[in-house]
Amino acid sequence: MKVQKAIIPAAGLGTRVLPASKSIPKEMLHIVDRPAIQYIVEEAVSSGITEIMIITSRGKKAVEDYFDRSPELESVLLKKGDLEKYEEIMKISNMANILYVRQKETRGLGDAILCAKSFVGSEPFAVLYGDDIIKSKCPVCKQLCDAYEEFNLGVVGIKKVTKEQIKKYSSMNVDFIRDNLFKITDMIEKPREDQIMSMYSILGRCVLPPEIFSILENTPVGVGGELQLTDAMKKLAQIDGMIGVDFVGKRYDMGSKLGIIQANVEFALEHEEIKDEFRLYLKGFLGDL
Ligand code: UTP
């Protein structure tokens, strides 16, 4: 079945990037001149997704405003004859059919996904974490949707990570299928050293069948007192098996200070308007280090 719906969970507190995220949603922190969440919506749209639900929470109104029309700004740009900027602003509000729902308490990613149950209905759906930007030629969400359509099983985007990282993320049991595809039969969230199954972790994207909702509803609260999506996917992997796609693309963790800076430097080096000037600046700056 074709994957046409996506959920972007963006209700987290963003404690790792405080104080910036105190009054600005971390999903609105910018990479050069656009907020992180715009890249994520663009990735979903270019993967063939037609309907998006963003999970928000108190203090995240800026996300909704960003994808809405802005009549005052539009008329000022039109009056000034700045058609290029006008069209860019219009494009953002016409980007996709976006719906919003609020997660009332930040009870974990699994709980955030449950908020989208009626939006999803009986279809498979993609999940794009609101703070994970992945740069790639073929959108990573599409790489996962293709695997879902081929195997008709839930799919997770995976990458090998370091031992320090795996303890903060997740670990899974993987069996090689072909190319960059693996069968996954077990996984664990935030493993202790003796629980590490492989150095593969889930990073930022998955495609799930609607059956995940009844599993989530029966999953107890896990690590950190939160309802963990990984715990529900573990059950799915143990029952039916899941597919892991060692995706082609570079991930930037916009939920961390270092990730934000890395994304800004690398995207700036490719940004049409500033790339030459920025490269010169960076070379000079590095020379002085
Ligand atoms: P994270 O664990 O990275 O987000 O969740 P966080 O809780 O904001 O992070 P820190 O540790 O406090 O800095 C991954 C994604 O899931 C969303 C987050 O917004 C992020 O996009 N999320 C997390 C929710 O929507 N609801 C939650 O209850 C938790």
PDB file of C-alpha atoms and ligand atoms in Angstrom:
ATOM      1  CA  MET A   1       0.000   0.000   0.000  1.00  0.00           C
ATOM      2  CA  LYS A   2       1.261   3.464  -0.899  1.00  0.00           C
ATOM      3  CA  VAL A   3       2.333   5.651   2.030  1.00  0.00           C
ATOM      4  CA  GLN A   4       0.590   9.029   1.786  1.00  0.00           C
ATOM      5  CA  LYS A   5       0.405  10.286   5.366  1.00  0.00           C
ATOM      6  CA  ALA A   6       3.129  11.485   7.690  1.00  0.00           C
ATOM      7  CA  ILE A   7       3.391  12.495  11.321  1.00  0.00           C
ATOM      8  CA  ILE A   8       5.953  15.036  12.485  1.00  0.00           C
ATOM      9  CA  PRO A   9       6.244  14.884  16.285  1.00  0.00           C
ATOM     10  CA  ALA A  10       7.312  18.328  17.460  1.00  0.00           C
ATOM     11  CA  ALA A  11       5.937  18.512  20.986  1.00  0.00           C
ATOM     12  CA  GLY A  12       9.149  17.827  22.920  1.00  0.00           C
ATOM     13  CA  LEU A  13      10.519  20.293  25.451  1.00  0.00           C
ATOM     14  CA  GLY A  14      13.925  20.565  23.785  1.00  0.00           C
ATOM     15  CA  THR A  15      15.783  20.692  27.081  1.00  0.00           C
ATOM     16  CA  ARG A  16      19.130  20.011  25.382  1.00  0.00           C
ATOM     17  CA  VAL A  17      18.985  23.315  23.520  1.00  0.00           C
ATOM     18  CA  LEU A  18      17.826  25.535  26.367  1.00  0.00           C
ATOM     19  CA  PRO A  19      17.670  28.461  26.769  1.00  0.00           C
ATOM     20  CA  ALA A  20      17.086  28.965  22.996  1.00  0.00           C
ATOM     21  CA  SER A  21      14.098  26.613  23.101  1.00  0.00           C
ATOM     22  CA  LYS A  22      12.492  28.327  26.101  1.00  0.00           C
ATOM     23  CA  SER A  23      10.208  30.480  23.968  1.00  0.00           C
ATOM     24  CA  ILE A  24      11.101  29.328  20.419  1.00  0.00           C
ATOM     25  CA  PRO A  25      10.157  25.751  19.488  1.00  0.00           C
ATOM     26  CA  LYS A  26      13.415  23.893  18.757  1.00  0.00           C
ATOM     27  CA  GLU A  27      11.839  22.819  15.434  1.00  0.00           C
ATOM     28  CA  MET A  28      11.813  26.538  14.523  1.00  0.00           C
ATOM     29  CA  LEU A  29      15.531  27.019  15.176  1.00  0.00           C
ATOM     30  CA  HIS A  30      16.944  27.971  11.810  1.00  0.00           C
ATOM     31  CA  ILE A  31      19.491  26.539   9.434  1.00  0.00           C
ATOM     32  CA  VAL A  32      20.800  29.612   7.603  1.00  0.00           C
ATOM     33  CA  ASP A  33      17.493  31.256   6.640  1.00  0.00           C
ATOM     34  CA  ARG A  34      14.781  28.669   7.229  1.00  0.00           C
ATOM     35  CA  PRO A  35      13.515  26.750  10.239  1.00  0.00           C
ATOM     36  CA  ALA A  36      14.448  23.102  10.664  1.00  0.00           C
ATOM     37  CA  ILE A  37      10.852  21.957  10.299  1.00  0.00           C
ATOM     38  CA  GLN A  38      10.630  23.393   6.769  1.00  0.00           C
ATOM     39  CA  TYR A  39      13.319  20.958   5.586  1.00  0.00           C
ATOM     40  CA  ILE A  40      11.335  18.128   7.160  1.00  0.00           C
ATOM     41  CA  VAL A  41       8.048  19.104   5.507  1.00  0.00           C
ATOM     42  CA  GLU A  42       9.905  19.464   2.176  1.00  0.00           C
ATOM     43  CA  GLU A  43      11.376  15.967   2.598  1.00  0.00           C
ATOM     44  CA  ALA A  44       7.921  14.485   3.270  1.00  0.00           C
ATOM     45  CA  VAL A  45       6.356  16.251   0.277  1.00  0.00           C
ATOM     46  CA  SER A  46       9.138  15.202  -2.094  1.00  0.00           C
ATOM     47  CA  SER A  47       8.658  11.612  -0.868  1.00  0.00           C
ATOM     48  CA  GLY A  48       5.065  11.572  -2.151  1.00  0.00           C
ATOM     49  CA  ILE A  49       3.364  12.369   1.184  1.00  0.00           C
ATOM     50  CA  THR A  50       0.151  14.338   0.656  1.00  0.00           C
ATOM     51  CA  GLU A  51      -1.144  14.797   4.217  1.00  0.00           C
ATOM     52  CA  ILE A  52       0.939  15.778   7.228  1.00  0.00           C
ATOM     53  CA  MET A  53       0.017  15.961  10.897  1.00  0.00           C
ATOM     54  CA  ILE A  54       2.352  17.942  13.130  1.00  0.00           C
ATOM     55  CA  ILE A  55       2.144  17.093  16.840  1.00  0.00           C
ATOM     56  CA  THR A  56       2.589  20.323  18.778  1.00  0.00           C
ATOM     57  CA  SER A  57       2.225  21.432  22.381  1.00  0.00           C
ATOM     58  CA  ARG A  58       1.920  24.609  24.420  1.00  0.00           C
ATOM     59  CA  GLY A  59       4.361  27.243  23.223  1.00  0.00           C
ATOM     60  CA  LYS A  60       4.635  25.872  19.683  1.00  0.00           C
ATOM     61  CA  LYS A  61       2.227  28.307  17.986  1.00  0.00           C
ATOM     62  CA  ALA A  62       5.103  29.633  15.871  1.00  0.00           C
ATOM     63  CA  VAL A  63       5.092  26.327  13.950  1.00  0.00           C
ATOM     64  CA  GLU A  64       1.450  26.787  12.927  1.00  0.00           C
ATOM     65  CA  ASP A  65       1.959  30.459  12.078  1.00  0.00           C
ATOM     66  CA  TYR A  66       4.925  29.599   9.878  1.00  0.00           C
ATOM     67  CA  PHE A  67       2.933  27.371   7.518  1.00  0.00           C
ATOM     68  CA  ASP A  68      -0.107  29.703   7.532  1.00  0.00           C
ATOM     69  CA  ARG A  69      -0.749  32.629   5.168  1.00  0.00           C
ATOM     70  CA  SER A  70       0.627  36.020   6.244  1.00  0.00           C
ATOM     71  CA  PRO A  71      -1.591  38.574   4.425  1.00  0.00           C
ATOM     72  CA  GLU A  72       0.131  41.661   5.855  1.00  0.00           C
ATOM     73  CA  LEU A  73       3.596  40.520   4.806  1.00  0.00           C
ATOM     74  CA  GLU A  74       2.288  39.370   1.421  1.00  0.00           C
ATOM     75  CA  SER A  75       0.736  42.759   0.622  1.00  0.00           C
ATOM     76  CA  VAL A  76       3.859  44.659   1.729  1.00  0.00           C
ATOM     77  CA  LEU A  77       6.039  42.492  -0.536  1.00  0.00           C
ATOM     78  CA  LEU A  78       3.596  42.932  -3.426  1.00  0.00           C
ATOM     79  CA  LYS A  79       3.514  46.722  -2.938  1.00  0.00           C
ATOM     80  CA  LYS A  80       7.317  46.798  -2.936  1.00  0.00           C
ATOM     81  CA  GLY A  81       7.339  44.692  -6.097  1.00  0.00           C
ATOM     82  CA  ASP A  82       9.511  42.050  -4.415  1.00  0.00           C
ATOM     83  CA  LEU A  83       7.956  39.160  -6.311  1.00  0.00           C
ATOM     84  CA  GLU A  84      10.747  36.719  -5.550  1.00  0.00           C
ATOM     85  CA  LYS A  85      10.222  36.970  -1.772  1.00  0.00           C
ATOM     86  CA  TYR A  86       6.436  37.079  -2.220  1.00  0.00           C
ATOM     87  CA  GLU A  87       6.484  33.811  -4.131  1.00  0.00           C
ATOM     88  CA  GLU A  88       8.772  32.201  -1.581  1.00  0.00           C
ATOM     89  CA  ILE A  89       6.432  33.191   1.264  1.00  0.00           C
ATOM     90  CA  MET A  90       3.391  31.915  -0.658  1.00  0.00           C
ATOM     91  CA  LYS A  91       5.159  28.639  -1.418  1.00  0.00           C
ATOM     92  CA  ILE A  92       5.640  27.970   2.299  1.00  0.00           C
ATOM     93  CA  SER A  93       1.947  28.318   3.078  1.00  0.00           C
ATOM     94  CA  ASN A  94       0.970  26.150   0.096  1.00  0.00           C
ATOM     95  CA  MET A  95       3.600  23.495   0.713  1.00  0.00           C
ATOM     96  CA  ALA A  96       1.326  20.727   1.924  1.00  0.00           C
ATOM     97  CA  ASN A  97      -1.964  19.908   3.546  1.00  0.00           C
ATOM     98  CA  ILE A  98      -0.891  20.242   7.175  1.00  0.00           C
ATOM     99  CA  LEU A  99      -3.011  19.471  10.219  1.00  0.00           C
ATOM    100  CA  TYR A 100      -2.086  19.987  13.866  1.00  0.00           C
ATOM    101  CA  VAL A 101      -2.913  18.279  17.103  1.00  0.00           C
ATOM    102  CA  ARG A 102      -1.651  19.090  20.579  1.00  0.00           C
ATOM    103  CA  GLN A 103      -0.022  16.580  22.859  1.00  0.00           C
ATOM    104  CA  LYS A 104      -1.247  17.797  26.245  1.00  0.00           C
ATOM    105  CA  GLU A 105       1.715  16.516  28.263  1.00  0.00           C
ATOM    106  CA  THR A 106       5.150  15.527  26.985  1.00  0.00           C
ATOM    107  CA  ARG A 107       4.763  11.872  27.822  1.00  0.00           C
ATOM    108  CA  GLY A 108       7.135  10.572  25.184  1.00  0.00           C
ATOM    109  CA  LEU A 109       7.351   9.923  21.459  1.00  0.00           C
ATOM    110  CA  GLY A 110       4.979   6.934  21.657  1.00  0.00           C
ATOM    111  CA  ASP A 111       2.344   9.102  23.334  1.00  0.00           C
ATOM    112  CA  ALA A 112       2.873  11.825  20.689  1.00  0.00           C
ATOM    113  CA  ILE A 113       2.261   9.293  17.892  1.00  0.00           C
ATOM    114  CA  LEU A 114      -0.913   8.074  19.634  1.00  0.00           C
ATOM    115  CA  CYS A 115      -2.303  11.635  19.312  1.00  0.00           C
ATOM    116  CA  ALA A 116      -2.454  11.076  15.532  1.00  0.00           C
ATOM    117  CA  LYS A 117      -4.443   7.834  15.673  1.00  0.00           C
ATOM    118  CA  SER A 118      -7.643   9.181  14.095  1.00  0.00           C
ATOM    119  CA  PHE A 119      -5.675  11.117  11.465  1.00  0.00           C
ATOM    120  CA  VAL A 120      -3.934   7.924  10.334  1.00  0.00           C
ATOM    121  CA  GLY A 121      -6.980   5.621  10.331  1.00  0.00           C
ATOM    122  CA  SER A 122      -6.182   2.311   8.656  1.00  0.00           C
ATOM    123  CA  GLU A 123      -3.253   3.394   6.468  1.00  0.00           C
ATOM    124  CA  PRO A 124       0.507   3.019   6.842  1.00  0.00           C
ATOM    125  CA  PHE A 125       2.249   6.265   7.758  1.00  0.00           C
ATOM    126  CA  ALA A 126       5.696   7.804   7.925  1.00  0.00           C
ATOM    127  CA  VAL A 127       7.167   9.417  11.055  1.00  0.00           C
ATOM    128  CA  LEU A 128       9.754  12.181  10.609  1.00  0.00           C
ATOM    129  CA  TYR A 129      11.192  13.336  13.948  1.00  0.00           C
ATOM    130  CA  GLY A 130      10.796  17.095  14.168  1.00  0.00           C
ATOM    131  CA  ASP A 131      14.398  17.733  15.161  1.00  0.00           C
ATOM    132  CA  ASP A 132      16.234  15.420  12.759  1.00  0.00           C
ATOM    133  CA  ILE A 133      17.318  16.935   9.458  1.00  0.00           C
ATOM    134  CA  ILE A 134      18.681  14.480   6.914  1.00  0.00           C
ATOM    135  CA  LYS A 135      20.394  15.775   3.779  1.00  0.00           C
ATOM    136  CA  SER A 136      20.292  13.325   0.860  1.00  0.00           C
ATOM    137  CA  LYS A 137      19.815  13.140  -2.906  1.00  0.00           C
ATOM    138  CA  CYS A 138      16.877  10.723  -2.614  1.00  0.00           C
ATOM    139  CA  PRO A 139      14.732  11.825   0.368  1.00  0.00           C
ATOM    140  CA  VAL A 140      15.219   9.388   3.258  1.00  0.00           C
ATOM    141  CA  CYS A 141      11.474   9.243   3.865  1.00  0.00           C
ATOM    142  CA  LYS A 142      11.131   7.980   0.258  1.00  0.00           C
ATOM    143  CA  GLN A 143      13.874   5.402   0.778  1.00  0.00           C
ATOM    144  CA  LEU A 144      11.831   4.028   3.703  1.00  0.00           C
ATOM    145  CA  CYS A 145       8.450   4.240   1.930  1.00  0.00           C
ATOM    146  CA  ASP A 146       9.901   2.223  -0.978  1.00  0.00           C
ATOM    147  CA  ALA A 147      11.015  -0.493   1.469  1.00  0.00           C
ATOM    148  CA  TYR A 148       7.578  -0.512   3.106  1.00  0.00           C
ATOM    149  CA  GLU A 149       5.904  -0.958  -0.259  1.00  0.00           C
ATOM    150  CA  GLU A 150       8.289  -3.776  -1.204  1.00  0.00           C
ATOM    151  CA  PHE A 151       8.130  -5.816   2.037  1.00  0.00           C
ATOM    152  CA  ASN A 152       4.790  -4.711   3.492  1.00  0.00           C
ATOM    153  CA  LEU A 153       6.460  -4.520   6.911  1.00  0.00           C
ATOM    154  CA  GLY A 154       7.217  -1.627   9.265  1.00  0.00           C
ATOM    155  CA  VAL A 155      10.484   0.128   8.378  1.00  0.00           C
ATOM    156  CA  VAL A 156      13.031   2.051  10.446  1.00  0.00           C
ATOM    157  CA  GLY A 157      15.865   4.273   9.237  1.00  0.00           C
ATOM    158  CA  ILE A 158      19.063   3.012  10.840  1.00  0.00           C
ATOM    159  CA  LYS A 159      22.744   3.965  11.017  1.00  0.00           C
ATOM    160  CA  LYS A 160      25.759   2.644  12.871  1.00  0.00           C
ATOM    161  CA  VAL A 161      26.604   4.910  15.819  1.00  0.00           C
ATOM    162  CA  THR A 162      29.272   5.027  18.507  1.00  0.00           C
ATOM    163  CA  LYS A 163      29.027   3.217  21.865  1.00  0.00           C
ATOM    164  CA  GLU A 164      28.430   6.531  23.648  1.00  0.00           C
ATOM    165  CA  GLN A 165      25.593   7.401  21.251  1.00  0.00           C
ATOM    166  CA  ILE A 166      23.935   3.979  21.296  1.00  0.00           C
ATOM    167  CA  LYS A 167      23.362   4.178  25.047  1.00  0.00           C
ATOM    168  CA  LYS A 168      21.368   7.382  24.469  1.00  0.00           C
ATOM    169  CA  TYR A 169      19.497   6.095  21.384  1.00  0.00           C
ATOM    170  CA  SER A 170      18.478   2.476  20.680  1.00  0.00           C
ATOM    171  CA  SER A 171      20.037  -0.777  19.520  1.00  0.00           C
ATOM    172  CA  MET A 172      18.646  -3.528  17.295  1.00  0.00           C
ATOM    173  CA  ASN A 173      19.126  -7.086  16.218  1.00  0.00           C
ATOM    174  CA  VAL A 174      19.816  -6.992  12.451  1.00  0.00           C
ATOM    175  CA  ASP A 175      20.080  -9.698   9.763  1.00  0.00           C
ATOM    176  CA  PHE A 176      21.461  -8.614   6.408  1.00  0.00           C
ATOM    177  CA  ILE A 177      18.984  -8.968   3.496  1.00  0.00           C
ATOM    178  CA  ARG A 178      20.695  -7.161   0.592  1.00  0.00           C
ATOM    179  CA  ASP A 179      22.365  -3.822  -0.211  1.00  0.00           C
ATOM    180  CA  ASN A 180      21.435  -1.496   2.670  1.00  0.00           C
ATOM    181  CA  LEU A 181      18.413  -3.532   3.847  1.00  0.00           C
ATOM    182  CA  PHE A 182      18.202  -5.571   7.068  1.00  0.00           C
ATOM    183  CA  LYS A 183      15.563  -7.677   8.790  1.00  0.00           C
ATOM    184  CA  ILE A 184      14.994  -6.535  12.367  1.00  0.00           C
ATOM    185  CA  THR A 185      13.631  -8.970  14.933  1.00  0.00           C
ATOM    186  CA  ASP A 186      14.322  -7.175  18.197  1.00  0.00           C
ATOM    187  CA  MET A 187      15.309  -3.756  19.563  1.00  0.00           C
ATOM    188  CA  ILE A 188      15.797  -1.882  22.809  1.00  0.00           C
ATOM    189  CA  GLU A 189      15.601   1.794  23.789  1.00  0.00           C
ATOM    190  CA  LYS A 190      18.623   3.320  25.580  1.00  0.00           C
ATOM    191  CA  PRO A 191      20.460   0.002  26.186  1.00  0.00           C
ATOM    192  CA  ARG A 192      22.960  -0.616  28.953  1.00  0.00           C
ATOM    193  CA  GLU A 193      26.311  -1.863  27.672  1.00  0.00           C
ATOM    194  CA  ASP A 194      25.373  -5.547  28.222  1.00  0.00           C
ATOM    195  CA  GLN A 195      22.077  -5.044  26.299  1.00  0.00           C
ATOM    196  CA  ILE A 196      23.609  -3.745  23.041  1.00  0.00           C
ATOM    197  CA  MET A 197      22.475  -6.025  20.166  1.00  0.00           C
ATOM    198  CA  SER A 198      24.336  -4.252  17.345  1.00  0.00           C
ATOM    199  CA  MET A 199      25.766  -0.791  16.770  1.00  0.00           C
ATOM    200  CA  TYR A 200      22.746   0.104  14.605  1.00  0.00           C
ATOM    201  CA  SER A 201      20.380   2.710  16.023  1.00  0.00           C
ATOM    202  CA  ILE A 202      17.105   4.172  14.755  1.00  0.00           C
ATOM    203  CA  LEU A 203      17.743   7.694  13.513  1.00  0.00           C
ATOM    204  CA  GLY A 204      14.883  10.046  12.856  1.00  0.00           C
ATOM    205  CA  ARG A 205      12.590   8.244  10.407  1.00  0.00           C
ATOM    206  CA  CYS A 206      10.250   5.253  10.300  1.00  0.00           C
ATOM    207  CA  VAL A 207       7.238   3.987   8.376  1.00  0.00           C
ATOM    208  CA  LEU A 208       4.661   2.076  10.379  1.00  0.00           C
ATOM    209  CA  PRO A 209       1.517   0.047   9.811  1.00  0.00           C
ATOM    210  CA  PRO A 210      -1.668   1.212  11.624  1.00  0.00           C
ATOM    211  CA  GLU A 211      -1.435  -1.873  13.895  1.00  0.00           C
ATOM    212  CA  ILE A 212       1.181   0.060  15.881  1.00  0.00           C
ATOM    213  CA  PHE A 213      -1.626   2.020  17.598  1.00  0.00           C
ATOM    214  CA  SER A 214      -3.163  -0.980  19.387  1.00  0.00           C
ATOM    215  CA  ILE A 215       0.357  -2.065  20.405  1.00  0.00           C
ATOM    216  CA  LEU A 216       1.102   1.447  21.720  1.00  0.00           C
ATOM    217  CA  GLU A 217      -2.146   1.479  23.693  1.00  0.00           C
ATOM    218  CA  ASN A 218      -1.012  -1.677  25.477  1.00  0.00           C
ATOM    219  CA  THR A 219       2.625  -0.668  25.982  1.00  0.00           C
ATOM    220  CA  PRO A 220       3.617   0.313  29.522  1.00  0.00           C
ATOM    221  CA  VAL A 221       5.568   3.480  30.197  1.00  0.00           C
ATOM    222  CA  GLY A 222       9.283   2.806  29.619  1.00  0.00           C
ATOM    223  CA  VAL A 223      12.702   4.441  30.062  1.00  0.00           C
ATOM    224  CA  GLY A 224      12.525   7.940  31.590  1.00  0.00           C
ATOM    225  CA  GLY A 225       8.870   7.501  32.559  1.00  0.00           C
ATOM    226  CA  GLU A 226       7.876   8.096  28.910  1.00  0.00           C
ATOM    227  CA  LEU A 227       5.799   5.996  26.500  1.00  0.00           C
ATOM    228  CA  GLN A 228       8.540   4.881  24.127  1.00  0.00           C
ATOM    229  CA  LEU A 229       7.792   4.323  20.427  1.00  0.00           C
ATOM    230  CA  THR A 230      10.766   1.922  20.382  1.00  0.00           C
ATOM    231  CA  ASP A 231       9.030  -0.337  22.942  1.00  0.00           C
ATOM    232  CA  ALA A 232       5.985  -0.656  20.648  1.00  0.00           C
ATOM    233  CA  MET A 233       8.184  -1.193  17.569  1.00  0.00           C
ATOM    234  CA  LYS A 234      10.049  -3.891  19.493  1.00  0.00           C
ATOM    235  CA  LYS A 235       6.779  -5.804  19.801  1.00  0.00           C
ATOM    236  CA  LEU A 236       6.043  -5.251  16.105  1.00  0.00           C
ATOM    237  CA  ALA A 237       9.530  -6.510  15.221  1.00  0.00           C
ATOM    238  CA  GLN A 238       9.100  -9.597  17.412  1.00  0.00           C
ATOM    239  CA  ILE A 239       5.673 -10.455  15.934  1.00  0.00           C
ATOM    240  CA  ASP A 240       6.080  -9.687  12.196  1.00  0.00           C
ATOM    241  CA  GLY A 241       9.673  -8.537  11.831  1.00  0.00           C
ATOM    242  CA  MET A 242      10.580  -5.065  10.602  1.00  0.00           C
ATOM    243  CA  ILE A 243      12.901  -3.771   7.900  1.00  0.00           C
ATOM    244  CA  GLY A 244      15.920  -1.596   8.652  1.00  0.00           C
ATOM    245  CA  VAL A 245      17.154   0.746   5.924  1.00  0.00           C
ATOM    246  CA  ASP A 246      20.745   1.900   6.422  1.00  0.00           C
ATOM    247  CA  PHE A 247      19.734   5.089   4.652  1.00  0.00           C
ATOM    248  CA  VAL A 248      21.869   7.137   2.308  1.00  0.00           C
ATOM    249  CA  GLY A 249      22.056  10.630   3.757  1.00  0.00           C
ATOM    250  CA  LYS A 250      23.672  12.787   6.405  1.00  0.00           C
ATOM    251  CA  ARG A 251      21.771  13.457   9.603  1.00  0.00           C
ATOM    252  CA  TYR A 252      21.963  16.599  11.725  1.00  0.00           C
ATOM    253  CA  ASP A 253      20.556  16.486  15.250  1.00  0.00           C
ATOM    254  CA  MET A 254      18.806  19.839  15.623  1.00  0.00           C
ATOM    255  CA  GLY A 255      17.949  18.879  19.187  1.00  0.00           C
ATOM    256  CA  SER A 256      21.618  19.302  20.147  1.00  0.00           C
ATOM    257  CA  LYS A 257      23.827  22.390  20.215  1.00  0.00           C
ATOM    258  CA  LEU A 258      26.574  20.769  18.141  1.00  0.00           C
ATOM    259  CA  GLY A 259      24.088  19.471  15.540  1.00  0.00           C
ATOM    260  CA  ILE A 260      22.641  22.966  15.048  1.00  0.00           C
ATOM    261  CA  ILE A 261      26.071  24.481  14.437  1.00  0.00           C
ATOM    262  CA  GLN A 262      27.167  21.649  12.085  1.00  0.00           C
ATOM    263  CA  ALA A 263      23.986  21.992  10.024  1.00  0.00           C
ATOM    264  CA  ASN A 264      24.384  25.769   9.770  1.00  0.00           C
ATOM    265  CA  VAL A 265      28.018  25.601   8.658  1.00  0.00           C
ATOM    266  CA  GLU A 266      27.438  22.870   6.061  1.00  0.00           C
ATOM    267  CA  PHE A 267      24.215  24.310   4.636  1.00  0.00           C
ATOM    268  CA  ALA A 268      25.760  27.796   4.496  1.00  0.00           C
ATOM    269  CA  LEU A 269      28.584  26.428   2.338  1.00  0.00           C
ATOM    270  CA  GLU A 270      25.931  25.431  -0.231  1.00  0.00           C
ATOM    271  CA  HIS A 271      23.609  28.414   0.090  1.00  0.00           C
ATOM    272  CA  GLU A 272      23.489  30.294  -3.259  1.00  0.00           C
ATOM    273  CA  GLU A 273      23.367  33.752  -1.678  1.00  0.00           C
ATOM    274  CA  ILE A 274      26.181  33.461   0.879  1.00  0.00           C
ATOM    275  CA  LYS A 275      28.305  30.415   0.004  1.00  0.00           C
ATOM    276  CA  ASP A 276      31.253  32.280  -1.574  1.00  0.00           C
ATOM    277  CA  GLU A 277      31.485  34.929   1.116  1.00  0.00           C
ATOM    278  CA  PHE A 278      31.062  32.351   3.881  1.00  0.00           C
ATOM    279  CA  ARG A 279      33.763  30.066   2.434  1.00  0.00           C
ATOM    280  CA  LEU A 280      36.202  33.000   2.386  1.00  0.00           C
ATOM    281  CA  TYR A 281      35.291  33.933   5.933  1.00  0.00           C
ATOM    282  CA  LEU A 282      35.657  30.330   7.136  1.00  0.00           C
ATOM    283  CA  LYS A 283      39.051  29.883   5.476  1.00  0.00           C
ATOM    284  CA  GLY A 284      40.345  33.070   7.072  1.00  0.00           C
ATOM    285  CA  PHE A 285      38.873  32.150  10.424  1.00  0.00           C
ATOM    286  CA  LEU A 286      40.357  28.628  10.367  1.00  0.00           C
ATOM    287  CA  GLY A 287      43.710  30.071   9.423  1.00  0.00           C
ATOM    288  CA  ASP A 288      43.629  32.164  12.592  1.00  0.00           C
ATOM    289  CA  LEU A 289      42.738  29.190  14.829  1.00  0.00           C
TER     290      LEU A 289
HETATM  291  P1  UTP B   1      13.515  14.049  21.690  1.00  0.00           P
HETATM  292  O1  UTP B   1      13.646  13.193  22.878  1.00  0.00           O
HETATM  293  O2  UTP B   1      14.707  14.306  20.836  1.00  0.00           O
HETATM  294  O3  UTP B   1      12.904  15.468  22.042  1.00  0.00           O
HETATM  295  O4  UTP B   1      12.306  13.484  20.818  1.00  0.00           O
HETATM  296  P2  UTP B   1      12.862  16.276  23.402  1.00  0.00           P
HETATM  297  O5  UTP B   1      12.113  15.532  24.455  1.00  0.00           O
HETATM  298  O6  UTP B   1      12.341  17.625  23.029  1.00  0.00           O
HETATM  299  O7  UTP B   1      14.428  16.361  23.750  1.00  0.00           O
HETATM  300  P3  UTP B   1      15.227  16.898  25.002  1.00  0.00           P
HETATM  301  O8  UTP B   1      15.930  15.701  25.527  1.00  0.00           O
HETATM  302  O9  UTP B   1      14.260  17.535  25.994  1.00  0.00           O
HETATM  303  O10 UTP B   1      16.182  17.925  24.463  1.00  0.00           O
HETATM  304  C1  UTP B   1      12.322  13.263  19.404  1.00  0.00           C
HETATM  305  C2  UTP B   1      11.142  13.953  18.740  1.00  0.00           C
HETATM  306  O11 UTP B   1       9.915  13.603  19.370  1.00  0.00           O
HETATM  307  C3  UTP B   1       9.211  14.755  19.789  1.00  0.00           C
HETATM  308  C4  UTP B   1      10.253  15.863  19.904  1.00  0.00           C
HETATM  309  O12 UTP B   1       9.665  17.132  19.655  1.00  0.00           O
HETATM  310  C5  UTP B   1      11.251  15.471  18.836  1.00  0.00           C
HETATM  311  O13 UTP B   1      10.914  16.009  17.582  1.00  0.00           O
HETATM  312  N1  UTP B   1       8.509  14.465  21.067  1.00  0.00           N
HETATM  313  C6  UTP B   1       9.206  13.962  22.123  1.00  0.00           C
HETATM  314  C7  UTP B   1       7.169  14.718  21.162  1.00  0.00           C
HETATM  315  O14 UTP B   1       6.522  15.174  20.203  1.00  0.00           O
HETATM  316  N2  UTP B   1       6.541  14.444  22.350  1.00  0.00           N
HETATM  317  C8  UTP B   1       7.200  13.937  23.426  1.00  0.00           C
HETATM  318  O15 UTP B   1       6.551  13.720  24.493  1.00  0.00           O
HETATM  319  C9  UTP B   1       8.579  13.694  23.301  1.00  0.00           C
END
